[in-house]
Amino acid sequence: MPSPDDRTIHAQSQISFSAELTPEQVAMFEEWDALVPTIYFMDICAVNITKMSAAKLANDRRKSYWADQFRKLDRKQHAFSYLLALLEKGSDPRDHMSKEAWVEQIYRDVASLRQFFHHARVYETDQILDDFIKILPGNPIELKRQAYLEFLRAANDEFKLSDPVAPKKRLATTSNILRKADDLSIPRQHAIVLVTIAKLYGNEDARKILKFTKNPVDFQPENSLADIMMITRFYERKIQIEDAANRGEAPYRRAKLLTDDEGLLRVARCIEPVSLQYRSTGDTHEILLDVKVKLAKLLTGLGGDNEGTEYNRIYAMIFGDEGGTE
């Protein structure tokens, strides 16, 4: 029998269109967009940009660009969240920093954000930070963390995905990858599986996220996992925040991800959130993220006369039915 805590919340509907606009029209739309109260979730790299001195920014055009973008978003109706960076730092078992040094670093990061933004709110109060600091260090955010790491090690060590796979062997390799996910009780539609298959089919952004290596000793699956899980962690918060706003219980109408990793953003746009399911069984509480996958956009290297047939077979293996257009 379902628990009274079991429920499903759905992602906010999105509207998109494409058009050729003049610079003036682009500026008008950007200004209109900036009026919507938004909470921006920053990754570690984005946070680090706010800590850079003016002299260092002057010598780094890309990071200087992002610092300027952050300043443009510094408005009283917005907020910036440190949560994603905090979760990443707090759940990494490789970090051998002492608890005291770790806590000091967290507060230093947040102090930097509070100093950088003059009008927008930094969402995490000291009390919120204290609550997370009590439970995070060394503890996995996701219960299946070890299964995810084992899956990534298999992709690198067993399936040798650091090297390109011959087109004739990619479909069989996809099947092996999916069986490995089954063995580890990882859903075939999970982001970690989708990004791995995207790399197999030549997606350059997926390659940079996964960072596979020829020598297994050099591979650091924790780094790959951190980037992939940032996508799913963000989408979970996005659905929660926007659902609360629709019910009049939160001031921010939207949630957006801020990172200077444009490849990660491109991959994230291929995996769109649909809903969150909350399930409770005894003392166990589970959150399930349902996503809509733009599979054709992920499989950038799929081509040739057999493209349609191979795409449909991949789609069927992942989703259990025939292709469609996603």
Short mmCIF file of C-alpha atoms in Angstrom, two decimals:
data_model
loop_
_atom_site.label_atom_id
_atom_site.label_comp_id
_atom_site.label_asym_id
_atom_site.label_seq_id
_atom_site.Cartn_x
_atom_site.Cartn_y
_atom_site.Cartn_z
CA MET A 1 0.00 0.00 0.00
CA PRO A 2 1.45 3.43 -0.89
CA SER A 3 2.81 5.56 1.93
CA PRO A 4 1.04 8.93 2.51
CA ASP A 5 4.45 10.45 1.73
CA ASP A 6 4.43 8.98 -1.79
CA ARG A 7 3.81 11.67 -4.37
CA THR A 8 4.89 12.91 -7.78
CA ILE A 9 5.64 16.49 -8.79
CA HIS A 10 6.09 17.58 -12.38
CA ALA A 11 8.53 19.91 -14.04
CA GLN A 12 7.34 23.31 -15.19
CA SER A 13 6.38 23.50 -18.85
CA GLN A 14 8.98 25.11 -21.11
CA ILE A 15 8.36 27.23 -24.20
CA SER A 16 11.07 27.67 -26.81
CA PHE A 17 11.26 29.25 -30.24
CA SER A 18 13.91 30.25 -32.74
CA ALA A 19 14.09 33.48 -34.70
CA GLU A 20 16.57 35.84 -36.25
CA LEU A 21 16.84 38.88 -33.97
CA THR A 22 18.65 42.18 -34.12
CA PRO A 23 21.13 43.03 -31.31
CA GLU A 24 18.53 45.42 -29.90
CA GLN A 25 15.88 42.71 -29.82
CA VAL A 26 18.30 40.29 -28.16
CA ALA A 27 19.02 42.88 -25.47
CA MET A 28 15.29 43.42 -24.95
CA PHE A 29 14.63 39.69 -24.50
CA GLU A 30 17.60 39.33 -22.13
CA GLU A 31 16.29 42.20 -20.01
CA TRP A 32 12.80 40.72 -19.98
CA ASP A 33 14.23 37.33 -19.00
CA ALA A 34 16.24 38.88 -16.17
CA LEU A 35 13.07 40.27 -14.57
CA VAL A 36 11.86 36.77 -13.63
CA PRO A 37 12.87 35.96 -10.01
CA THR A 38 15.40 33.16 -10.37
CA ILE A 39 17.65 31.11 -8.13
CA TYR A 40 20.97 30.26 -9.77
CA PHE A 41 22.77 27.10 -8.68
CA MET A 42 26.54 27.51 -9.03
CA ASP A 43 29.04 24.69 -9.46
CA ILE A 44 32.53 24.77 -7.92
CA CYS A 45 34.08 26.36 -11.01
CA ALA A 46 31.50 29.15 -11.03
CA VAL A 47 32.08 29.80 -7.33
CA ASN A 48 35.83 29.93 -7.89
CA ILE A 49 35.40 32.66 -10.50
CA THR A 50 33.87 34.92 -7.85
CA LYS A 51 37.04 34.45 -5.78
CA MET A 52 39.41 35.63 -8.52
CA SER A 53 41.09 39.00 -8.22
CA ALA A 54 40.62 41.69 -10.86
CA ALA A 55 44.23 41.17 -11.98
CA LYS A 56 43.69 37.43 -12.54
CA LEU A 57 40.42 37.99 -14.36
CA ALA A 58 42.13 40.49 -16.65
CA ASN A 59 44.48 37.70 -17.79
CA ASP A 60 41.73 35.11 -18.35
CA ARG A 61 39.26 36.20 -21.02
CA ARG A 62 36.89 33.26 -20.57
CA LYS A 63 36.58 33.58 -16.79
CA SER A 64 36.36 37.37 -17.10
CA TYR A 65 33.40 36.88 -19.44
CA TRP A 66 31.65 34.68 -16.90
CA ALA A 67 32.34 37.11 -14.06
CA ASP A 68 30.66 39.83 -16.14
CA GLN A 69 27.67 37.55 -16.76
CA PHE A 70 27.34 36.90 -13.02
CA ARG A 71 27.38 40.64 -12.32
CA LYS A 72 24.59 41.20 -14.84
CA LEU A 73 22.47 38.74 -12.85
CA ASP A 74 23.18 40.53 -9.57
CA ARG A 75 19.65 41.84 -9.01
CA LYS A 76 17.52 42.00 -5.90
CA GLN A 77 14.91 39.57 -7.26
CA HIS A 78 17.50 36.81 -7.74
CA ALA A 79 19.39 34.43 -5.46
CA PHE A 80 22.57 32.41 -5.88
CA SER A 81 22.95 28.99 -4.30
CA TYR A 82 26.15 27.29 -3.16
CA LEU A 83 24.38 23.96 -2.67
CA LEU A 84 25.72 22.05 -5.70
CA ALA A 85 29.31 23.02 -4.89
CA LEU A 86 28.76 22.08 -1.25
CA LEU A 87 27.33 18.67 -2.15
CA GLU A 88 30.24 17.97 -4.48
CA LYS A 89 32.85 18.98 -1.92
CA GLY A 90 31.13 17.21 0.94
CA SER A 91 30.60 13.83 -0.72
CA ASP A 92 34.05 13.29 -2.25
CA PRO A 93 35.79 10.52 -0.24
CA ARG A 94 39.13 11.40 -1.89
CA ASP A 95 39.26 14.72 -0.07
CA HIS A 96 41.64 14.14 2.84
CA MET A 97 41.29 17.68 4.17
CA SER A 98 40.64 17.86 7.91
CA LYS A 99 37.09 18.63 9.01
CA GLU A 100 38.23 21.98 10.38
CA ALA A 101 39.99 22.99 7.15
CA TRP A 102 37.00 21.81 5.10
CA VAL A 103 34.56 23.87 7.15
CA GLU A 104 36.84 26.89 6.89
CA GLN A 105 36.95 26.51 3.10
CA ILE A 106 33.15 26.30 2.89
CA TYR A 107 32.66 29.50 4.86
CA ARG A 108 35.39 31.22 2.87
CA ASP A 109 33.64 30.30 -0.38
CA VAL A 110 30.28 31.59 0.82
CA ALA A 111 31.88 34.77 2.17
CA SER A 112 33.30 35.33 -1.31
CA LEU A 113 29.84 34.96 -2.84
CA ARG A 114 28.34 37.39 -0.35
CA GLN A 115 31.04 39.90 -1.17
CA PHE A 116 30.74 39.44 -4.95
CA PHE A 117 26.97 39.90 -5.14
CA HIS A 118 25.76 43.27 -3.89
CA HIS A 119 22.04 43.03 -4.67
CA ALA A 120 21.08 39.36 -5.07
CA ARG A 121 20.77 37.09 -2.07
CA VAL A 122 23.15 34.22 -1.37
CA TYR A 123 20.57 31.59 -0.52
CA GLU A 124 22.47 29.58 2.09
CA THR A 125 22.41 31.18 5.52
CA ASP A 126 24.97 30.24 8.16
CA GLN A 127 22.34 28.00 9.77
CA ILE A 128 21.74 26.12 6.51
CA LEU A 129 25.50 25.65 6.10
CA ASP A 130 25.82 24.40 9.68
CA ASP A 131 23.08 21.82 9.10
CA PHE A 132 24.77 20.46 5.96
CA ILE A 133 28.22 20.48 7.53
CA LYS A 134 26.98 18.14 10.27
CA ILE A 135 25.95 15.40 7.84
CA LEU A 136 27.91 15.76 4.60
CA PRO A 137 31.64 15.05 5.03
CA GLY A 138 32.52 11.67 3.49
CA ASN A 139 28.92 10.54 3.17
CA PRO A 140 27.52 9.66 -0.26
CA ILE A 141 24.69 11.88 -1.48
CA GLU A 142 23.30 9.03 -3.59
CA LEU A 143 22.93 5.57 -2.07
CA LYS A 144 24.07 3.97 -5.34
CA ARG A 145 27.33 5.93 -5.48
CA GLN A 146 29.50 2.79 -5.37
CA ALA A 147 27.47 1.20 -8.17
CA TYR A 148 27.90 4.33 -10.28
CA LEU A 149 31.67 4.30 -9.71
CA GLU A 150 31.87 0.60 -10.58
CA PHE A 151 29.93 1.26 -13.78
CA LEU A 152 32.34 4.03 -14.81
CA ARG A 153 35.37 1.85 -14.04
CA ALA A 154 33.91 -0.90 -16.23
CA ALA A 155 33.34 1.59 -19.05
CA ASN A 156 36.99 2.63 -18.83
CA ASP A 157 38.75 -0.62 -17.92
CA GLU A 158 36.53 -3.35 -19.41
CA PHE A 159 34.99 -1.66 -22.44
CA LYS A 160 38.08 0.48 -23.20
CA LEU A 161 36.04 3.56 -24.04
CA SER A 162 39.05 5.86 -23.87
CA ASP A 163 39.65 4.75 -27.47
CA PRO A 164 37.16 5.16 -30.35
CA VAL A 165 35.14 2.01 -30.99
CA ALA A 166 34.77 0.82 -34.58
CA PRO A 167 31.30 1.71 -35.95
CA LYS A 168 30.51 -1.98 -36.59
CA LYS A 169 31.14 -2.78 -32.92
CA ARG A 170 29.31 0.14 -31.31
CA LEU A 171 25.87 -1.50 -31.16
CA ALA A 172 27.26 -4.63 -29.49
CA THR A 173 29.22 -2.44 -27.07
CA THR A 174 26.04 -0.52 -26.28
CA SER A 175 24.34 -3.81 -25.43
CA ASN A 176 27.22 -4.75 -23.10
CA ILE A 177 27.11 -1.34 -21.42
CA LEU A 178 23.38 -1.69 -20.78
CA ARG A 179 23.80 -5.20 -19.38
CA LYS A 180 26.44 -3.84 -17.00
CA ALA A 181 23.97 -1.19 -15.85
CA ASP A 182 21.38 -3.94 -15.29
CA ASP A 183 23.86 -5.97 -13.24
CA LEU A 184 24.45 -2.94 -10.99
CA SER A 185 20.72 -2.09 -10.74
CA ILE A 186 21.26 1.23 -12.52
CA PRO A 187 18.30 2.24 -14.73
CA ARG A 188 19.16 2.20 -18.41
CA GLN A 189 17.78 5.74 -18.70
CA HIS A 190 20.06 7.10 -15.95
CA ALA A 191 22.25 10.03 -16.95
CA ILE A 192 25.43 8.09 -16.20
CA VAL A 193 24.43 5.42 -18.74
CA LEU A 194 23.25 7.91 -21.36
CA VAL A 195 26.42 10.00 -21.18
CA THR A 196 28.56 6.86 -21.50
CA ILE A 197 26.69 5.76 -24.63
CA ALA A 198 26.95 9.30 -25.98
CA LYS A 199 30.73 9.08 -25.63
CA LEU A 200 30.70 5.74 -27.44
CA TYR A 201 28.92 7.46 -30.34
CA GLY A 202 31.40 10.28 -30.61
CA ASN A 203 29.89 13.02 -28.46
CA GLU A 204 32.85 15.29 -27.70
CA ASP A 205 31.17 16.91 -24.69
CA ALA A 206 30.54 13.48 -23.16
CA ARG A 207 34.20 12.56 -23.77
CA LYS A 208 35.35 15.62 -21.81
CA ILE A 209 32.94 14.89 -18.96
CA LEU A 210 33.95 11.24 -18.60
CA LYS A 211 37.71 11.75 -18.98
CA PHE A 212 38.42 8.06 -19.71
CA THR A 213 42.10 7.04 -19.81
CA LYS A 214 44.10 4.29 -21.52
CA ASN A 215 45.79 3.39 -18.25
CA PRO A 216 43.15 2.34 -15.67
CA VAL A 217 45.39 3.62 -12.88
CA ASP A 218 45.05 7.15 -14.23
CA PHE A 219 41.25 7.12 -14.42
CA GLN A 220 39.45 9.03 -11.66
CA PRO A 221 35.78 8.01 -11.84
CA GLU A 222 34.91 10.36 -8.97
CA ASN A 223 35.60 13.34 -11.24
CA SER A 224 33.35 11.97 -13.97
CA LEU A 225 30.61 11.11 -11.51
CA ALA A 226 30.70 14.57 -9.93
CA ASP A 227 29.89 16.26 -13.24
CA ILE A 228 27.14 13.83 -14.21
CA MET A 229 25.46 13.87 -10.81
CA MET A 230 25.50 17.65 -10.79
CA ILE A 231 23.01 17.49 -13.66
CA THR A 232 20.60 15.20 -11.81
CA ARG A 233 21.03 17.00 -8.46
CA PHE A 234 20.25 20.31 -10.12
CA TYR A 235 17.18 18.96 -11.90
CA GLU A 236 15.80 17.58 -8.64
CA ARG A 237 16.09 21.01 -7.00
CA LYS A 238 14.75 22.75 -10.09
CA ILE A 239 11.53 20.71 -10.05
CA GLN A 240 11.11 21.20 -6.29
CA ILE A 241 11.63 24.97 -6.40
CA GLU A 242 9.46 25.65 -9.44
CA ASP A 243 6.68 23.43 -8.09
CA ALA A 244 6.75 25.34 -4.79
CA ALA A 245 6.62 28.64 -6.70
CA ASN A 246 3.58 27.49 -8.67
CA ARG A 247 1.84 26.77 -5.36
CA GLY A 248 2.76 30.21 -4.00
CA GLU A 249 5.20 28.77 -1.45
CA ALA A 250 8.52 30.05 -2.85
CA PRO A 251 9.65 33.45 -4.17
CA TYR A 252 11.71 32.17 -7.11
CA ARG A 253 9.85 31.29 -10.29
CA ARG A 254 12.79 29.50 -11.92
CA ALA A 255 15.99 27.64 -11.15
CA LYS A 256 19.00 27.74 -13.47
CA LEU A 257 22.41 26.08 -13.50
CA LEU A 258 25.50 28.30 -13.60
CA THR A 259 28.74 26.73 -14.79
CA ASP A 260 31.47 27.82 -17.16
CA ASP A 261 31.52 24.27 -18.58
CA GLU A 262 29.53 24.83 -21.77
CA GLY A 263 29.91 21.18 -22.80
CA LEU A 264 28.22 20.08 -19.59
CA LEU A 265 25.36 22.49 -20.29
CA ARG A 266 24.93 21.09 -23.80
CA VAL A 267 24.69 17.56 -22.42
CA ALA A 268 22.27 18.71 -19.72
CA ARG A 269 19.98 20.21 -22.36
CA CYS A 270 19.71 16.74 -23.94
CA ILE A 271 18.40 15.30 -20.65
CA GLU A 272 15.35 17.31 -19.58
CA PRO A 273 13.52 16.84 -16.26
CA VAL A 274 9.94 15.59 -16.37
CA SER A 275 8.98 14.69 -12.80
CA LEU A 276 10.14 13.67 -9.33
CA GLN A 277 8.66 10.68 -7.55
CA TYR A 278 8.90 10.33 -3.77
CA ARG A 279 8.65 6.79 -2.44
CA SER A 280 8.78 5.63 1.16
CA THR A 281 9.15 2.04 2.32
CA GLY A 282 9.66 1.59 6.03
CA ASP A 283 12.67 3.71 6.97
CA THR A 284 13.80 4.10 3.36
CA HIS A 285 12.99 7.25 1.40
CA GLU A 286 13.73 7.35 -2.32
CA ILE A 287 13.55 10.16 -4.87
CA LEU A 288 13.26 9.11 -8.52
CA LEU A 289 13.94 11.60 -11.31
CA ASP A 290 12.09 10.99 -14.58
CA VAL A 291 13.67 12.63 -17.63
CA LYS A 292 12.98 13.21 -21.31
CA VAL A 293 16.01 12.31 -23.41
CA LYS A 294 16.93 13.92 -26.73
CA LEU A 295 18.80 10.81 -27.74
CA ALA A 296 19.47 11.82 -31.34
CA LYS A 297 21.27 14.95 -30.13
CA LEU A 298 23.39 12.91 -27.72
CA LEU A 299 24.49 10.41 -30.36
CA THR A 300 26.40 12.97 -32.41
CA GLY A 301 28.56 10.43 -34.25
CA LEU A 302 25.74 8.23 -35.50
CA GLY A 303 25.60 8.44 -39.29
CA GLY A 304 25.72 6.53 -42.56
CA ASP A 305 23.09 4.57 -44.47
CA ASN A 306 22.27 2.47 -41.40
CA GLU A 307 21.63 5.48 -39.16
CA GLY A 308 17.87 5.08 -38.82
CA THR A 309 17.99 1.35 -38.14
CA GLU A 310 20.82 1.62 -35.62
CA TYR A 311 19.22 4.57 -33.85
CA ASN A 312 15.94 2.68 -33.49
CA ARG A 313 17.74 -0.36 -32.07
CA ILE A 314 19.60 1.77 -29.52
CA TYR A 315 16.37 3.53 -28.59
CA ALA A 316 14.59 0.20 -28.14
CA MET A 317 17.38 -1.17 -25.94
CA ILE A 318 17.33 1.88 -23.66
CA PHE A 319 13.62 2.66 -23.53
CA GLY A 320 12.06 -0.66 -24.43
CA ASP A 321 10.24 0.45 -27.58
CA GLU A 322 10.96 1.70 -31.07
CA GLY A 323 12.62 4.94 -31.99
CA GLY A 324 10.53 8.07 -32.31
CA THR A 325 12.22 11.43 -32.70
CA GLU A 326 13.70 12.31 -29.33
#
